[in-house]
Amino acid sequence: MRGVAYTVFEGIKPEPMDVEVLGVLHNVNGPKGDMILVRLHGTKVEYTGVVAGMSGSPVYLDGKLAGALAFRIGEFSKEPIAGVTPIADMLEINALDKSPAEETQGSKASVSSALSKSAAPGDSTAIQSFANVLKPIETPLVFNGFSEEAIRQFAPQFASAGIVPVMGAGSVGHEKQPEPLERGSAVSAILVRGDMDIAATCTVTYIDPERLLACGHPLLQFGSVDLPMNKAQVLATLPSPLNAFKIVNTTEEAGTFVQDRHTGIMGVFNKKPDMIPVTLTIRGGASTKEFHYEVLNNPRLSPVAIMATVFNALHGVNEFGEEITYRLNGTINVKGFPEVGLKNMFAPAENGQPAAMAAALSLGERFGKIYDNPYNAPAVKSVNLDFDLVRERRWARLESARTDVSEVRPGDEITVETVLAPYRGERVVRQIPIKIPTSASKGTLRILVSDGDTLDRVSRTNPAFGRRLDLASTIALLNKEHANNSLYVSLLEADPEARVADKVMPTLPLSVMNVMEGMRGNQEMIVSGESSVDEMSTPPLDYVVSGAQLLTVTVK
């Protein structure tokens, strides 16, 4: 059979390509996933080959819509041979459920440290250990407004979410494009928009007054999505045996992509996407810089997008340098819940990690915890981040700690004297008074002098702390985390302590523990052998504090 396919090579008007059917491949696109194998003919397509951005181009046989160009064959192909996804498989997408895709692993894999991953996108030894001749035509995610360093740092995390970042293959704008979308038009899905942009472009396969189908293969196969759907203009189609692609400018909004499935993506008209607005302010430089952008609302990608955009904003200004410290004051607003407070300092670490990376990872971790709960789908309404930069490394290590006495009685007040060693600075002495509880038992009492991160980790030593809580408890725990610019003194008694969700019951008598023993199987409850009975801290210091020491006194 012979037919015709349509795609945009330049501008906004689809152009025809002749199609010659070579045959049908059975079960090559999943179970019962058949594919039509075709050879394309025409001056332009024979010169460019099958290019990234061409996926979704509609194929007509005998005047009827047969499917979408979606797969390319082999590497360095000398002929434009492609695979076509049948339109019947794409039309199934409309009947699918509207619920968000389940996240079995939450966003933990996405929020692990970018520096711990060594595999880069396309690293055949680390990611792909098999030969695959038939591949989906790439839909490159084009990053605009990002520095090369930002993309390099977060490429492993984007790769784990199925994204290969591309720079310089187009841009995102909001220019008017009065011409209506039609079969064969270029269309873009937006993941981040504003002062930084991430967009993917493919081709419209099918369109009616209410919806359109595009791509012929998944963008990221996230199930139900909520992404802006924009018209696009092709500036040029770049031929290359290695990596041919369309250079695209995204233009005005046309609706929302609501499904991202195995055989294509579906968009609807007259619907506004639900994105997360972010306002990021950097103070302390020659002038105050403010960035406004929106990121997609998705459990796997939102934490990574937040990390990459925050690092990029901090790294991409003239004030950035190796010896910069940031004071963060911000909020994450979740609909129906108290706002998550963000108050911390970030300085370059001893391992060479820049402060901007530490700030990005801290925010990504909090986003990951908000999304990683099995009970509530969080509706993040906005993120406000206010960074105040200091042009020096404000970091101090706990050098020593001691008490003024070795024996105490219940009710006594003792003083803990600490010495902090700042980075290339004079020693700082701080005295912290703390009262021995009147209920303290005779014997040894342990005193933990530490930074905030250590104190938070101590309460998570029980392996059951990795359990997933509901969103209200998760946010309550996030708001109880200690700031890293203070020094804390905690009294630890050798009595059991129970935690139920975000509530703590310290120094439980044995009789109460026996009654509660039946609750131990409940994942909401964990028991630790020590109780934190009192806690004091220094006022906020102008340093990121690190270090911990354990002191002991005898209660008479």
Coordinates of C-alpha atoms in Angstrom, one line a residue, residues 103-542:
E103 CA 3.9 6.1 42.3
T104 CA 5.1 2.9 43.8
Q105 CA 8.5 4.3 44.7
G106 CA 7.3 7.8 45.5
S107 CA 10.0 10.3 44.6
K108 CA 12.8 8.8 46.7
A109 CA 14.9 7.8 43.6
S110 CA 14.5 11.3 42.2
V111 CA 15.6 13.1 45.4
S112 CA 18.8 11.1 46.1
S113 CA 21.9 13.2 45.8
A114 CA 22.8 14.1 42.3
L115 CA 26.5 13.6 43.1
S116 CA 26.0 10.0 44.1
K117 CA 25.0 9.0 40.5
S118 CA 27.8 8.3 38.1
A119 CA 25.8 7.3 35.1
A120 CA 25.1 10.0 32.5
P121 CA 22.3 9.9 29.9
G122 CA 23.3 7.6 27.1
D123 CA 25.9 5.8 29.1
S124 CA 25.5 2.4 27.5
T125 CA 27.4 0.5 30.2
A126 CA 25.4 1.9 33.1
I127 CA 21.9 2.3 31.7
Q128 CA 21.5 0.1 28.6
S129 CA 23.0 -3.3 28.4
F130 CA 20.9 -4.7 25.5
A131 CA 20.6 -4.0 21.7
N132 CA 17.4 -2.3 20.6
V133 CA 17.1 -1.6 16.9
L134 CA 13.5 -0.3 17.1
K135 CA 13.4 2.9 19.2
P136 CA 10.8 5.6 19.8
I137 CA 11.6 8.7 17.9
E138 CA 13.2 11.0 20.5
T139 CA 11.1 13.8 21.9
P140 CA 13.9 15.8 23.4
L141 CA 13.2 17.9 26.5
V142 CA 14.7 21.3 25.6
F143 CA 16.0 23.3 28.6
N144 CA 16.2 27.1 28.2
G145 CA 17.6 29.5 30.8
F146 CA 19.7 26.7 32.3
S147 CA 23.5 26.8 32.7
E148 CA 25.4 23.8 31.4
E149 CA 26.6 23.2 35.0
A150 CA 23.0 22.9 36.3
I151 CA 22.1 20.4 33.7
R152 CA 25.3 18.4 34.2
Q153 CA 24.7 18.2 38.0
F154 CA 21.1 17.0 37.6
A155 CA 21.3 14.9 34.4
P156 CA 21.5 11.6 36.3
Q157 CA 18.3 12.5 38.2
F158 CA 16.4 13.5 35.0
A159 CA 17.7 10.3 33.4
S160 CA 16.3 8.2 36.2
A161 CA 12.9 9.9 35.4
G162 CA 13.3 9.1 31.7
I163 CA 14.4 12.5 30.5
V164 CA 17.5 13.3 28.4
P165 CA 18.1 17.1 28.7
V166 CA 18.9 19.0 25.5
M167 CA 20.1 22.6 25.3
G168 CA 19.9 25.0 22.4
A169 CA 17.3 23.2 20.3
G170 CA 14.6 25.9 20.6
S171 CA 13.0 28.2 23.0
V172 CA 9.6 28.8 24.8
G173 CA 7.8 32.0 24.1
H174 CA 4.2 33.3 24.3
E175 CA 3.9 34.9 20.9
K176 CA 0.5 34.7 19.2
Q177 CA 0.0 32.1 16.6
P178 CA -3.5 32.6 15.1
E179 CA -3.3 29.6 12.8
P180 CA -5.2 26.7 14.3
L181 CA -3.6 23.4 15.2
E182 CA -4.2 20.7 12.5
R183 CA -3.0 17.1 11.9
G184 CA 0.7 17.3 11.3
S185 CA 1.2 20.5 13.3
A186 CA 4.0 20.8 15.9
V187 CA 2.8 20.9 19.5
S188 CA 4.7 21.3 22.8
A189 CA 4.3 20.0 26.3
I190 CA 5.7 22.3 29.0
L191 CA 7.2 21.0 32.2
V192 CA 8.6 24.3 33.5
R193 CA 7.8 27.8 32.2
G194 CA 8.7 31.4 33.1
D195 CA 12.2 32.7 33.7
M196 CA 13.3 29.1 33.0
D197 CA 11.7 26.7 30.6
I198 CA 11.6 22.9 29.9
A199 CA 9.5 21.8 26.9
A200 CA 9.1 18.7 24.7
T201 CA 7.8 18.9 21.1
C202 CA 6.2 16.3 18.9
T203 CA 3.5 16.2 16.2
V204 CA -0.3 16.2 16.2
T205 CA -1.8 12.9 15.0
Y206 CA -5.5 13.4 15.5
I207 CA -7.6 16.4 16.4
D208 CA -11.3 17.1 17.0
P209 CA -13.1 20.1 18.6
E210 CA -12.4 18.8 22.1
R211 CA -9.1 17.0 22.1
L212 CA -6.0 16.0 20.2
L213 CA -3.7 13.0 20.2
A214 CA 0.1 13.3 19.5
C215 CA 3.5 11.5 19.6
G216 CA 2.4 7.9 19.1
H217 CA 4.6 6.9 22.0
P218 CA 4.8 8.1 25.6
L219 CA 6.5 11.3 26.6
L220 CA 7.4 9.9 30.1
Q221 CA 4.4 7.5 30.5
F222 CA 3.2 9.2 33.7
G223 CA -0.4 8.3 33.2
S224 CA -2.7 11.2 34.0
V225 CA -0.8 14.5 33.8
D226 CA -1.5 18.2 33.9
L227 CA 0.9 20.0 31.5
P228 CA 0.4 23.1 29.4
M229 CA -0.2 22.3 25.7
N230 CA 1.3 25.0 23.4
K231 CA 1.4 25.6 19.7
A232 CA 4.9 25.5 18.2
Q233 CA 6.8 26.9 15.2
V234 CA 9.6 24.9 13.6
L235 CA 12.6 27.2 12.8
A236 CA 14.6 24.5 11.0
T237 CA 15.0 20.7 10.7
L238 CA 18.6 19.8 11.2
P239 CA 19.7 16.8 9.3
S240 CA 22.4 14.6 10.9
P241 CA 23.2 10.9 10.7
L242 CA 23.8 10.9 14.5
N243 CA 21.2 13.1 15.9
A244 CA 18.7 14.8 13.6
F245 CA 16.1 17.1 15.2
K246 CA 13.7 20.0 14.8
I247 CA 14.7 23.4 16.2
V248 CA 11.4 24.7 17.7
N249 CA 10.0 27.9 19.2
T250 CA 7.0 27.2 21.4
T251 CA 4.3 29.9 21.1
E252 CA 0.8 30.5 22.6
E253 CA -1.0 28.1 24.9
A254 CA -3.7 26.0 23.4
G255 CA -4.9 23.8 26.2
T256 CA -3.7 21.1 28.6
F257 CA -2.2 17.6 28.1
V258 CA -4.1 15.3 30.5
Q259 CA -2.9 11.8 29.5
D260 CA 0.7 10.5 28.9
R261 CA 0.2 6.8 27.9
H262 CA 2.0 3.9 26.1
T263 CA 0.7 4.8 22.6
G264 CA 0.7 8.6 22.8
I265 CA -0.3 11.7 24.7
M266 CA -3.8 13.4 24.8
G267 CA -4.5 17.1 25.2
V268 CA -7.8 18.8 25.7
F269 CA -8.8 22.4 24.7
N270 CA -10.3 25.0 27.0
K271 CA -8.6 23.7 30.2
K272 CA -6.0 25.5 32.2
P273 CA -3.1 23.4 33.6
D274 CA -2.5 23.2 37.4
M275 CA 1.1 24.2 37.8
I276 CA 3.1 25.2 40.9
P277 CA 4.1 28.9 40.9
V278 CA 7.6 29.6 42.3
T279 CA 8.9 33.0 43.4
L280 CA 12.7 33.0 44.1
T281 CA 14.4 36.1 45.3
I282 CA 18.2 36.6 45.7
R283 CA 19.3 39.5 47.9
G284 CA 22.6 40.8 49.0
G285 CA 24.2 41.4 45.6
A286 CA 24.6 44.5 43.5
S287 CA 20.8 44.4 43.1
T288 CA 17.9 42.2 44.2
K289 CA 17.1 39.6 41.6
E290 CA 13.7 38.0 41.4
F291 CA 12.7 34.9 39.4
H292 CA 9.2 33.8 38.6
Y293 CA 8.4 30.4 37.1
E294 CA 6.0 27.5 37.3
V295 CA 6.8 23.8 37.5
L296 CA 4.6 20.8 36.8
N297 CA 2.7 19.0 39.6
N298 CA 4.0 15.5 39.5
P299 CA 5.4 13.2 42.3
R300 CA 8.4 12.0 40.4
L301 CA 9.4 15.1 38.5
S302 CA 8.4 18.1 40.7
P303 CA 11.2 17.5 43.3
V304 CA 13.8 17.2 40.6
A305 CA 12.5 20.3 38.7
I306 CA 12.6 22.3 41.9
M307 CA 16.1 21.2 42.7
A308 CA 17.4 22.0 39.2
T309 CA 15.7 25.4 38.9
V310 CA 16.8 26.5 42.4
F311 CA 20.4 25.5 41.8
N312 CA 20.3 27.1 38.3
A313 CA 18.9 30.4 39.7
L314 CA 21.6 30.6 42.4
H315 CA 24.4 29.4 40.1
G316 CA 23.4 31.6 37.1
V317 CA 23.9 35.0 38.6
N318 CA 27.0 37.2 38.8
E319 CA 27.1 37.0 42.5
F320 CA 27.7 33.3 42.5
G321 CA 31.1 32.1 43.8
E322 CA 32.9 29.4 45.7
E323 CA 32.8 31.2 49.0
I324 CA 29.1 32.1 49.2
T325 CA 26.8 31.4 52.0
Y326 CA 23.0 31.6 51.7
R327 CA 20.4 32.3 54.3
L328 CA 17.0 30.8 53.2
N329 CA 13.7 32.0 54.5
G330 CA 10.7 30.6 52.6
T331 CA 7.5 28.6 52.5
I332 CA 5.8 25.7 50.6
N333 CA 2.0 26.2 50.6
V334 CA -0.1 23.0 50.4
K335 CA -3.8 23.4 50.0
G336 CA -5.7 22.5 53.2
F337 CA -2.6 22.1 55.4
P338 CA -0.3 24.4 57.4
E339 CA 2.5 25.9 55.3
V340 CA 5.9 24.2 55.4
G341 CA 8.5 26.7 56.8
L342 CA 11.9 26.8 55.2
K343 CA 14.5 28.5 57.4
N344 CA 18.1 27.4 57.1
M345 CA 21.7 28.4 56.1
F346 CA 23.8 26.8 53.4
A347 CA 27.6 27.1 53.2
P348 CA 30.2 25.3 51.0
A349 CA 30.8 21.9 52.5
E350 CA 34.1 20.4 53.4
N351 CA 33.7 17.9 50.5
G352 CA 33.6 20.8 48.1
Q353 CA 29.9 20.7 47.5
P354 CA 28.8 24.3 46.7
A355 CA 26.2 26.0 48.9
A356 CA 23.8 26.3 46.0
M357 CA 23.8 22.5 45.6
A358 CA 23.2 22.0 49.4
A359 CA 20.2 24.4 49.2
A360 CA 18.8 22.7 46.1
L361 CA 19.0 19.2 47.7
S362 CA 17.5 20.3 50.9
L363 CA 14.4 21.7 49.0
G364 CA 14.2 18.6 46.9
E365 CA 14.2 16.4 49.9
R366 CA 11.3 18.4 51.5
F367 CA 9.3 18.2 48.3
G368 CA 10.0 14.5 48.0
K369 CA 8.6 13.9 51.6
I370 CA 5.5 16.0 50.8
Y371 CA 4.7 13.8 47.7
D372 CA 5.8 10.5 49.2
N373 CA 2.7 9.6 51.2
P374 CA 0.2 7.0 50.4
Y375 CA -2.9 8.8 51.8
N376 CA -3.1 12.3 50.3
A377 CA -2.4 13.7 46.9
P378 CA -0.8 17.0 47.8
A379 CA -2.0 20.2 46.0
V380 CA 1.0 22.4 46.3
K381 CA -0.3 25.9 45.7
S382 CA 2.9 28.0 45.7
V383 CA 6.6 28.1 46.7
N384 CA 8.2 31.3 48.0
L385 CA 12.0 31.3 48.4
D386 CA 14.0 34.2 49.7
F387 CA 17.8 33.8 49.6
D388 CA 20.1 36.3 51.3
L389 CA 23.7 35.8 50.2
V390 CA 26.8 36.5 52.2
R391 CA 30.1 36.8 50.4
E392 CA 32.1 34.5 52.6
R393 CA 32.0 30.9 53.9
R394 CA 30.0 31.1 57.2
W395 CA 30.7 27.6 58.6
A396 CA 31.7 26.5 62.1
R397 CA 32.6 23.1 63.6
L398 CA 31.9 22.1 67.2
E399 CA 35.4 21.8 68.6
S400 CA 34.6 21.0 72.2
A401 CA 31.9 20.9 74.8
R402 CA 32.0 20.4 78.6
T403 CA 29.8 20.8 81.7
D404 CA 30.7 22.8 84.8
V405 CA 29.8 19.8 87.1
S406 CA 30.0 16.1 86.9
E407 CA 27.3 15.3 89.5
V408 CA 23.9 16.8 89.6
R409 CA 20.6 16.5 91.5
P410 CA 17.1 16.6 90.0
G411 CA 16.0 20.2 89.5
D412 CA 19.6 21.6 89.2
E413 CA 20.5 24.0 86.5
I414 CA 23.8 23.3 84.8
T415 CA 25.8 25.2 82.1
V416 CA 27.2 23.5 79.0
E417 CA 30.1 25.5 77.6
T418 CA 30.8 25.0 73.9
V419 CA 33.7 26.1 71.6
L420 CA 33.0 26.6 67.9
A421 CA 35.8 26.8 65.3
P422 CA 34.6 28.9 62.4
Y423 CA 36.2 28.6 58.9
R424 CA 39.3 30.8 59.1
G425 CA 38.1 32.7 62.1
E426 CA 38.5 33.1 65.8
R427 CA 37.1 30.6 68.2
V428 CA 33.6 31.3 69.5
V429 CA 32.5 30.3 73.0
R430 CA 28.8 29.8 73.8
Q431 CA 27.3 28.9 77.1
I432 CA 24.0 27.1 77.2
P433 CA 22.1 26.7 80.5
I434 CA 19.9 23.6 80.8
K435 CA 17.8 22.3 83.8
I436 CA 17.9 18.7 85.0
P437 CA 14.3 17.4 85.2
T438 CA 12.9 16.9 88.6
S439 CA 11.8 13.5 87.4
A440 CA 15.4 12.4 86.5
S441 CA 16.3 8.9 87.7
K442 CA 19.4 8.2 89.7
G443 CA 22.4 7.1 87.6
T444 CA 24.0 8.3 84.3
L445 CA 22.3 11.0 82.3
R446 CA 23.6 11.6 78.7
I447 CA 23.8 15.0 77.3
L448 CA 24.0 15.4 73.5
V449 CA 25.6 18.6 72.2
S450 CA 25.0 18.8 68.4
D451 CA 24.0 20.6 65.3
G452 CA 20.4 20.4 64.1
D453 CA 20.9 17.7 61.4
T454 CA 22.4 15.3 63.9
L455 CA 19.6 15.9 66.4
D456 CA 17.0 15.2 63.6
R457 CA 18.9 12.0 62.7
V458 CA 19.0 10.8 66.3
S459 CA 15.2 10.6 66.4
R460 CA 15.3 8.6 63.1
T461 CA 17.7 5.8 64.3
N462 CA 14.8 3.4 64.5
P463 CA 14.5 1.7 61.0
A464 CA 10.7 2.1 61.3
F465 CA 11.1 5.8 60.9
G466 CA 11.2 5.3 57.2
R467 CA 7.5 4.6 57.2
R468 CA 5.2 6.8 55.2
L469 CA 2.9 9.0 57.2
D470 CA -0.2 10.9 56.1
L471 CA 0.3 14.4 54.8
A472 CA -0.7 16.3 58.0
S473 CA 1.9 14.3 60.1
T474 CA 4.5 14.7 57.4
I475 CA 4.2 18.5 57.3
A476 CA 4.1 18.6 61.1
L477 CA 7.4 16.6 61.2
L478 CA 9.0 18.9 58.6
N479 CA 8.1 21.9 60.6
K480 CA 9.7 20.4 63.7
E481 CA 13.0 19.9 62.0
H482 CA 15.9 21.9 63.6
A483 CA 17.6 24.8 61.8
N484 CA 21.3 24.2 61.0
N485 CA 22.5 27.6 62.3
S486 CA 22.1 26.8 66.0
L487 CA 23.8 24.6 68.6
Y488 CA 21.5 22.3 70.5
V489 CA 21.8 20.6 73.9
S490 CA 19.5 17.6 74.6
L491 CA 19.1 15.5 77.7
L492 CA 18.7 11.7 77.0
E493 CA 17.3 9.5 79.7
A494 CA 17.5 5.7 79.6
D495 CA 13.7 5.3 79.5
P496 CA 11.7 4.1 76.5
E497 CA 10.0 6.7 74.3
A498 CA 7.1 6.1 71.9
R499 CA 6.3 8.0 68.7
V500 CA 2.9 7.9 67.2
A501 CA 2.9 9.6 63.8
D502 CA 4.4 13.1 64.6
K503 CA 3.5 12.9 68.4
V504 CA 6.2 12.0 71.0
M505 CA 5.5 10.3 74.4
P506 CA 8.8 10.4 76.4
T507 CA 9.9 8.4 79.5
L508 CA 7.0 5.9 79.5
P509 CA 6.7 3.8 82.7
L510 CA 6.9 0.0 82.1
S511 CA 3.2 -0.4 83.0
V512 CA 2.2 1.9 80.2
M513 CA 4.6 0.3 77.8
N514 CA 3.0 -3.1 78.5
V515 CA -0.5 -1.7 77.7
M516 CA 0.9 -0.2 74.4
E517 CA 2.8 -3.3 73.4
G518 CA -0.1 -4.4 71.2
M519 CA 0.3 -1.3 69.1
R520 CA 3.9 -2.1 68.2
G521 CA 2.8 -3.7 65.0
N522 CA 1.1 -0.5 63.9
Q523 CA 3.5 1.3 61.5
E524 CA 2.3 4.6 63.0
M525 CA 4.1 3.8 66.3
I526 CA 7.8 3.2 66.9
V527 CA 9.6 2.8 70.2
S528 CA 13.2 3.9 71.0
G529 CA 15.2 3.0 74.1
E530 CA 16.1 6.6 75.0
S531 CA 13.9 9.6 75.7
S532 CA 14.8 13.2 74.9
V533 CA 13.4 14.9 78.0
D534 CA 14.7 18.5 77.5
E535 CA 16.3 20.6 74.8
M536 CA 17.9 24.0 74.7
S537 CA 19.7 25.9 72.0
T538 CA 21.8 28.9 71.3
P539 CA 20.1 31.8 69.6
P540 CA 20.5 31.6 65.8
L541 CA 24.2 32.0 64.9
D542 CA 25.6 33.5 61.7

